[in-house]
Short mmCIF file of C-alpha atoms in Angstrom, two decimals:
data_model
loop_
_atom_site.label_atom_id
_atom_site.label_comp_id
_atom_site.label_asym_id
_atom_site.label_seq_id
_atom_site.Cartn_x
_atom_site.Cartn_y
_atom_site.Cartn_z
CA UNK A 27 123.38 -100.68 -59.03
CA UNK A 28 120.58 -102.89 -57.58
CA UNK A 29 122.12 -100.95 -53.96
CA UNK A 30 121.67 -97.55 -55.14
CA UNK A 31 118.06 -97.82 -56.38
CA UNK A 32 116.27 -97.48 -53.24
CA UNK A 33 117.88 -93.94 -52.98
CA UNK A 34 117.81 -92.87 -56.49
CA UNK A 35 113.92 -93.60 -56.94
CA UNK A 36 112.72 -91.14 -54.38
CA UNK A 37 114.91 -88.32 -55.16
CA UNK A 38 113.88 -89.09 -58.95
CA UNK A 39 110.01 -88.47 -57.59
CA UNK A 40 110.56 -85.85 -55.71
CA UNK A 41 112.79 -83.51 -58.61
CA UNK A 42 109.45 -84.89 -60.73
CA UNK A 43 107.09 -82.94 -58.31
CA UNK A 44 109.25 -79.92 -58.21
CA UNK A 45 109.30 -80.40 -61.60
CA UNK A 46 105.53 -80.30 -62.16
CA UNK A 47 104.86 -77.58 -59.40
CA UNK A 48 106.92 -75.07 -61.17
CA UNK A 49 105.61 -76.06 -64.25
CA UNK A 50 102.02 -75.29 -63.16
CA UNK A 51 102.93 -72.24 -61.45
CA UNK A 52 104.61 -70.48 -64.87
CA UNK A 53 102.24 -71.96 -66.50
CA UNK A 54 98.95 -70.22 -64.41
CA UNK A 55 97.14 -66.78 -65.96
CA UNK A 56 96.73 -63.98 -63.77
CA UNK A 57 92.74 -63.99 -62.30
CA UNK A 58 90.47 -61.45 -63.29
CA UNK A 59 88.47 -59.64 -60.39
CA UNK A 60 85.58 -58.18 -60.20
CA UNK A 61 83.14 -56.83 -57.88
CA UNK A 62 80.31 -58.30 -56.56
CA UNK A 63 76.83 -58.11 -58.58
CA UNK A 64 74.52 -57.37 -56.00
CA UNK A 65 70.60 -58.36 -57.31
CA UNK A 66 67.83 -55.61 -56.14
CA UNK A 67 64.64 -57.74 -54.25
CA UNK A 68 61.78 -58.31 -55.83
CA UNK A 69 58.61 -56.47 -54.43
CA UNK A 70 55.15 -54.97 -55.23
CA UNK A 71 54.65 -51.72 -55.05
CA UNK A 72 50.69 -50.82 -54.12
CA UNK A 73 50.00 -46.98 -53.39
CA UNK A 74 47.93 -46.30 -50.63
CA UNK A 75 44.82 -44.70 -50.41
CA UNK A 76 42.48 -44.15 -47.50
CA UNK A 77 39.36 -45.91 -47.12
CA UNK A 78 36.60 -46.66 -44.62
CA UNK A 79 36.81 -50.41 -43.57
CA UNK A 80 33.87 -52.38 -41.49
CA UNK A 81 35.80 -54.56 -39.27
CA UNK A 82 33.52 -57.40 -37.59
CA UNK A 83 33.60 -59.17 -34.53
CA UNK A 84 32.03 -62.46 -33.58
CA UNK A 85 30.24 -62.71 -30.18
CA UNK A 86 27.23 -64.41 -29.71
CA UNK A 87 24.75 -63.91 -26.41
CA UNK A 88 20.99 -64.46 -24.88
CA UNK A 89 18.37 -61.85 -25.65
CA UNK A 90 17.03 -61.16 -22.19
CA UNK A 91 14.42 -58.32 -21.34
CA UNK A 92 15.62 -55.44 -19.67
CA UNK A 93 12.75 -54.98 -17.43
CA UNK A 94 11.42 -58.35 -15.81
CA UNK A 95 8.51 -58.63 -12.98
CA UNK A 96 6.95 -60.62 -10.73
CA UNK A 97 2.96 -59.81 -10.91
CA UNK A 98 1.73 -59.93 -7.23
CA UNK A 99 -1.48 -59.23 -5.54
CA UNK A 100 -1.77 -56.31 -2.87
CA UNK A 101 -5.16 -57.49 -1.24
CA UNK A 102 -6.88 -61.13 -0.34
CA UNK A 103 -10.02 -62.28 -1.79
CA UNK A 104 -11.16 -64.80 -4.71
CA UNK A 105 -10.10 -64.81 -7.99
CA UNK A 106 -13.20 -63.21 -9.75
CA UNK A 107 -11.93 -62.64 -13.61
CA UNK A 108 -8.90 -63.26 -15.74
CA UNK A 109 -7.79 -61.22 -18.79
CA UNK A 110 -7.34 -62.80 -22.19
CA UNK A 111 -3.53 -61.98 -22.35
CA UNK A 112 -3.26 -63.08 -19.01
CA UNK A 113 -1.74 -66.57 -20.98
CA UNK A 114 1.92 -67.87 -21.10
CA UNK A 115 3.22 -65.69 -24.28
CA UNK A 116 -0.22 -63.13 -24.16
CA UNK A 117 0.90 -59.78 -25.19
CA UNK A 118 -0.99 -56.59 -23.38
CA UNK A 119 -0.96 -52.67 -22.85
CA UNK A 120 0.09 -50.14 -20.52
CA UNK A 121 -2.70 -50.30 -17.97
CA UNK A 122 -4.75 -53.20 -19.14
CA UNK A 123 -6.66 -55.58 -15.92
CA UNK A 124 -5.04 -58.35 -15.81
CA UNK A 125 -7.01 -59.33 -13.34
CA UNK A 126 -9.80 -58.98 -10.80
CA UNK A 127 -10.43 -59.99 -7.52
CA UNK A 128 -13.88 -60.29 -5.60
CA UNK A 129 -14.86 -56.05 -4.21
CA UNK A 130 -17.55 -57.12 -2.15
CA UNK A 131 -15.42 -57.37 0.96
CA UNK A 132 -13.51 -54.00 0.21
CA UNK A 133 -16.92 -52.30 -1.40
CA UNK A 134 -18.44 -52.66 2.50
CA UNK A 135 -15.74 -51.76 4.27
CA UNK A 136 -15.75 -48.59 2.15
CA UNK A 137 -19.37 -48.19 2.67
CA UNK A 138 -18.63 -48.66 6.71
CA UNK A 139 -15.34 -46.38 6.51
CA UNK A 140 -18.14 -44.15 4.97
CA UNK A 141 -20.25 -44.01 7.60
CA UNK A 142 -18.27 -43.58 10.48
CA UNK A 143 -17.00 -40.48 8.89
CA UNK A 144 -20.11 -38.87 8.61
CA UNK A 145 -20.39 -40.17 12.52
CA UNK A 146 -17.13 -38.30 13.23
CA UNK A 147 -18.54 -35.36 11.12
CA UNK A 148 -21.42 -35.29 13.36
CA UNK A 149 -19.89 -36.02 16.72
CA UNK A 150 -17.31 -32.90 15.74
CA UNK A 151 -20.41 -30.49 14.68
CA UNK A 152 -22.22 -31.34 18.31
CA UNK A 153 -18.93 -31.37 20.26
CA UNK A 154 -18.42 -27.65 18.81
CA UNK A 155 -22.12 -26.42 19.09
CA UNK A 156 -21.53 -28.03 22.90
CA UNK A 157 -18.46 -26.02 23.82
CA UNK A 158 -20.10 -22.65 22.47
CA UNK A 159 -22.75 -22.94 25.31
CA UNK A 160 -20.40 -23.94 27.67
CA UNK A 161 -17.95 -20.50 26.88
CA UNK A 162 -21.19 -18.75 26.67
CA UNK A 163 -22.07 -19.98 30.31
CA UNK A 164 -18.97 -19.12 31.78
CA UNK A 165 -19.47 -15.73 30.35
CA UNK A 166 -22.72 -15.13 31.91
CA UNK A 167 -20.69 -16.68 35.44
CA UNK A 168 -18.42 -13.59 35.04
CA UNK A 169 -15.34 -15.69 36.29
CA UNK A 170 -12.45 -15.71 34.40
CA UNK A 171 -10.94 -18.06 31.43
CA UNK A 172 -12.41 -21.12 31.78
CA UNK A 173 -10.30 -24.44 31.57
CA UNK A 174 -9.75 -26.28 28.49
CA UNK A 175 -12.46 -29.51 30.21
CA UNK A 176 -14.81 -26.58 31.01
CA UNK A 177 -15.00 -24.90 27.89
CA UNK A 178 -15.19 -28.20 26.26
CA UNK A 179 -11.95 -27.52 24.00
CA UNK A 180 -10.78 -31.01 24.93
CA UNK A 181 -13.40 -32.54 23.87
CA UNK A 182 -13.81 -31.09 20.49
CA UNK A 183 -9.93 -31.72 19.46
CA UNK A 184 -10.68 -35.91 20.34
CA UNK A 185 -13.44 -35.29 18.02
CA UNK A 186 -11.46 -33.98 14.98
CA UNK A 187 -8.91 -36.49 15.97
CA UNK A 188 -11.92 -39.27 15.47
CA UNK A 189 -12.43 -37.41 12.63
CA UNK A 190 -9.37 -37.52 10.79
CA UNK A 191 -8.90 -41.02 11.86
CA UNK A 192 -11.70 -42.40 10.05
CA UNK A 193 -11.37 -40.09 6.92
CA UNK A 194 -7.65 -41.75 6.76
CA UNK A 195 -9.41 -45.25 7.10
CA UNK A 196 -11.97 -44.05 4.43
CA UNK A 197 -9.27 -42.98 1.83
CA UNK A 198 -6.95 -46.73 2.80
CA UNK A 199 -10.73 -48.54 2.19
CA UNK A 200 -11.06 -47.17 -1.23
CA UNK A 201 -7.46 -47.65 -2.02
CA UNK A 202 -7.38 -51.44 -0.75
CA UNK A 203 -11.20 -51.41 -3.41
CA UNK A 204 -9.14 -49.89 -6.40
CA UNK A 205 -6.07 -52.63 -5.55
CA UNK A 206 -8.44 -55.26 -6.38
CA UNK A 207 -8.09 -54.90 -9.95
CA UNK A 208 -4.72 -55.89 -10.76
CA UNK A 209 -3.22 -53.54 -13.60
CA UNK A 210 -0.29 -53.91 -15.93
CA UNK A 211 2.65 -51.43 -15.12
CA UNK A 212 3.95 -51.52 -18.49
CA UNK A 213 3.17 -52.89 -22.53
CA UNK A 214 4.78 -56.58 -22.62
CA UNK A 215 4.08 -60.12 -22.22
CA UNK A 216 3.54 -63.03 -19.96
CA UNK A 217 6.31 -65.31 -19.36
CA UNK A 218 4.48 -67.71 -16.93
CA UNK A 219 1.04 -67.52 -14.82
CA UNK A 220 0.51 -69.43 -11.90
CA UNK A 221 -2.82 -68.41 -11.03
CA UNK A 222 -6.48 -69.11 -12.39
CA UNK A 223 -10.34 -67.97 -11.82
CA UNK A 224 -11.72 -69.29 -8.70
CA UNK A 225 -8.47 -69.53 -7.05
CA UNK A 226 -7.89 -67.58 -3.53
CA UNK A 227 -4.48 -65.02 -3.89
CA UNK A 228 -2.67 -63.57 -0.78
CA UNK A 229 -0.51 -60.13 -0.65
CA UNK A 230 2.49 -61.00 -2.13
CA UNK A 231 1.97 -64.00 -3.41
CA UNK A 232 3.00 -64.36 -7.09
CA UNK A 233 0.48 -64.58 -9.91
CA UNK A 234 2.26 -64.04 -12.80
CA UNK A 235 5.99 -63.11 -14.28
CA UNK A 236 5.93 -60.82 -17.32
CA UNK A 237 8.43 -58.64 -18.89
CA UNK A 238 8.90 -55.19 -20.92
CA UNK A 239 8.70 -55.65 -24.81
CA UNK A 240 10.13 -51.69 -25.31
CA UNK A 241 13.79 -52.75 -25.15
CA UNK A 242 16.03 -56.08 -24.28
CA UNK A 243 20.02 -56.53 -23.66
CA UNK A 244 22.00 -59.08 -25.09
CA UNK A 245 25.08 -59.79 -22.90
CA UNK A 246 28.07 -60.21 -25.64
CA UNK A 247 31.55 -61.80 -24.72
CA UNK A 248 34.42 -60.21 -26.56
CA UNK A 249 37.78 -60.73 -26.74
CA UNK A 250 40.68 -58.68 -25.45
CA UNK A 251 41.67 -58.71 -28.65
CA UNK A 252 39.07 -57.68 -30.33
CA UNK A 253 37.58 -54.92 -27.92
CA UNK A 254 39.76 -52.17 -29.32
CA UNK A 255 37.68 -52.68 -32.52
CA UNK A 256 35.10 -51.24 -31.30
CA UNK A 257 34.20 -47.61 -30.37
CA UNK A 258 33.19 -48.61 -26.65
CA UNK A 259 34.18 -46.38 -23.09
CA UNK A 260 35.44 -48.46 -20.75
CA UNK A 261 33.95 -46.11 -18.39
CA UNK A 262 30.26 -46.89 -19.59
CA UNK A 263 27.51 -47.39 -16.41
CA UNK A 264 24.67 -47.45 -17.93
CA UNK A 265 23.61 -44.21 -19.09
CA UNK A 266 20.43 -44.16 -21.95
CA UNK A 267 22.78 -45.06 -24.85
CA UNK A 268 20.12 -42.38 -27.10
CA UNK A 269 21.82 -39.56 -24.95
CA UNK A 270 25.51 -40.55 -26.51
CA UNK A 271 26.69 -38.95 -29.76
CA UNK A 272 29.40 -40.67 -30.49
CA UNK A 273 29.03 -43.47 -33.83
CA UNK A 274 29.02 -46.79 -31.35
CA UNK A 275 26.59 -45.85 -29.19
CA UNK A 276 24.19 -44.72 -31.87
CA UNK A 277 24.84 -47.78 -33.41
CA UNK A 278 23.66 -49.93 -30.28
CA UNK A 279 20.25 -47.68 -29.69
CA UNK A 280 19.36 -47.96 -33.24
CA UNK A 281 19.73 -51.65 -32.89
CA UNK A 282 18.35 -51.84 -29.81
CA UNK A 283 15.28 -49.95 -31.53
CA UNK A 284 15.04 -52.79 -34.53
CA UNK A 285 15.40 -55.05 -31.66
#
């Protein structure tokens, strides 16, 4: 008996797990299908309506003048007077003297340009009265055209060439007399001046740097990103932004304006 039990035991386990597979397999209930619930997303619905939006963009820049000058002198002489507003910060006008320089110098050569045109004048008037003897000589002589030496003709064309010399000289004497009273091209202010009374200026030596008050720029970085916010041509050059109709370029004069 003790022989057969190493055979009997595993066939007895194995007819026990038949056993208890076929149980559980009558014993099972049939599975009930169905179809998948599928859940709808959750979302909020907004309607839409159109609106006007201000969208902003940050930039930041210098204010700079858009007209800037250095004040020079067009004559020599002595610093005779200086205007008030002629002052780091001074405000002034469209045409105000800024500043004076000693006339005596340019007053005499005026007065001397002066008289050598009334010279001319009268060396012209005797050269002429001159050459109508001589043509009325060679008349009475009976012999033919005279030459230009003879009849004097020469001599009265060097005289209204001395003539129109020194009227030239007069008119760039009374120009170099109204230079020395240096005037403001424009309404602004003084950024810096580097000269004072009593002081001797040269042509073209600065005196003074000043700059327009009517309108300044303001150079703004923008991003790429942000450029296509804004109604701007990349084709602009420059023209006078109060010529453009369009809503950005109104927008910059009238700033530009309050500016």
């Amino acid at each position: 008996m003790k022989r057969w039990l190493p055979v009997i035991l595993p066939l007895v386990v194995l007819a026990g797990g038949v056993f208890g597979a076929w149980a559980l397999m009558t014993a099972r209930q049939d599975v009930e299908t169905r179809p998948p619930e599928i859940l709808p997303p959750l979302v909020r619905v907004v309607e839409a309506t159109p609106q006007t939006l201000q969208l902003r963009v940050q930039s930041q820049g210098t204010v700079m003048p858009r007209t800037e000058t250095s004040l020079v002198p067009e004559v020599a002489g002595r610093v005779v007077a200086i205007s008030p507003s002629l002052v780091d910060g001074g405000f002034f006008g469209t045409g105000d003297v800024l500043l004076s320089i000693d006339p005596r110098d340019y007053e005499l050569a005026l007065a001397r340009t002066r008289a050598e045109v009334a010279q001319a004048k009268t060396q012209l008037a005797r050269e002429f009265a001159e050459a109508q003897v001589a043509r009325r000589e060679w008349r009475a002589l009976g012999r033919g055209e005279p030459s230009p030496l003879t009849s004097r003709a020469l001599h009265v064309a060097e005289a209204k060439a001395a003539l129109a010399s020194a009227q030239a000289m007069k008119e760039q004497a009374a120009y170099n007399l109204t230079r020395t009273k240096i005037r403001a091209p424009f309404a602004g202010r003084v950024r810096n001046k580097q000269v004072d009374r009593g002081q001797y200026v040269l042509p073209g030596a600065p005196i003074a740097t000043i700059y327009a008050v009517d309108a300044v720029e303001i150079r703004l970085p923008i991003p790429d990103h942000e450029l296509a916010y804004l109604d701007v041509s990349l084709r602009y050059q420059g023209e006078d932004v109060k010529s453009k109709s369009g809503p950005a370029e109104i927008g910059r004069a009238s700033w530009r304006e309050r500016v």
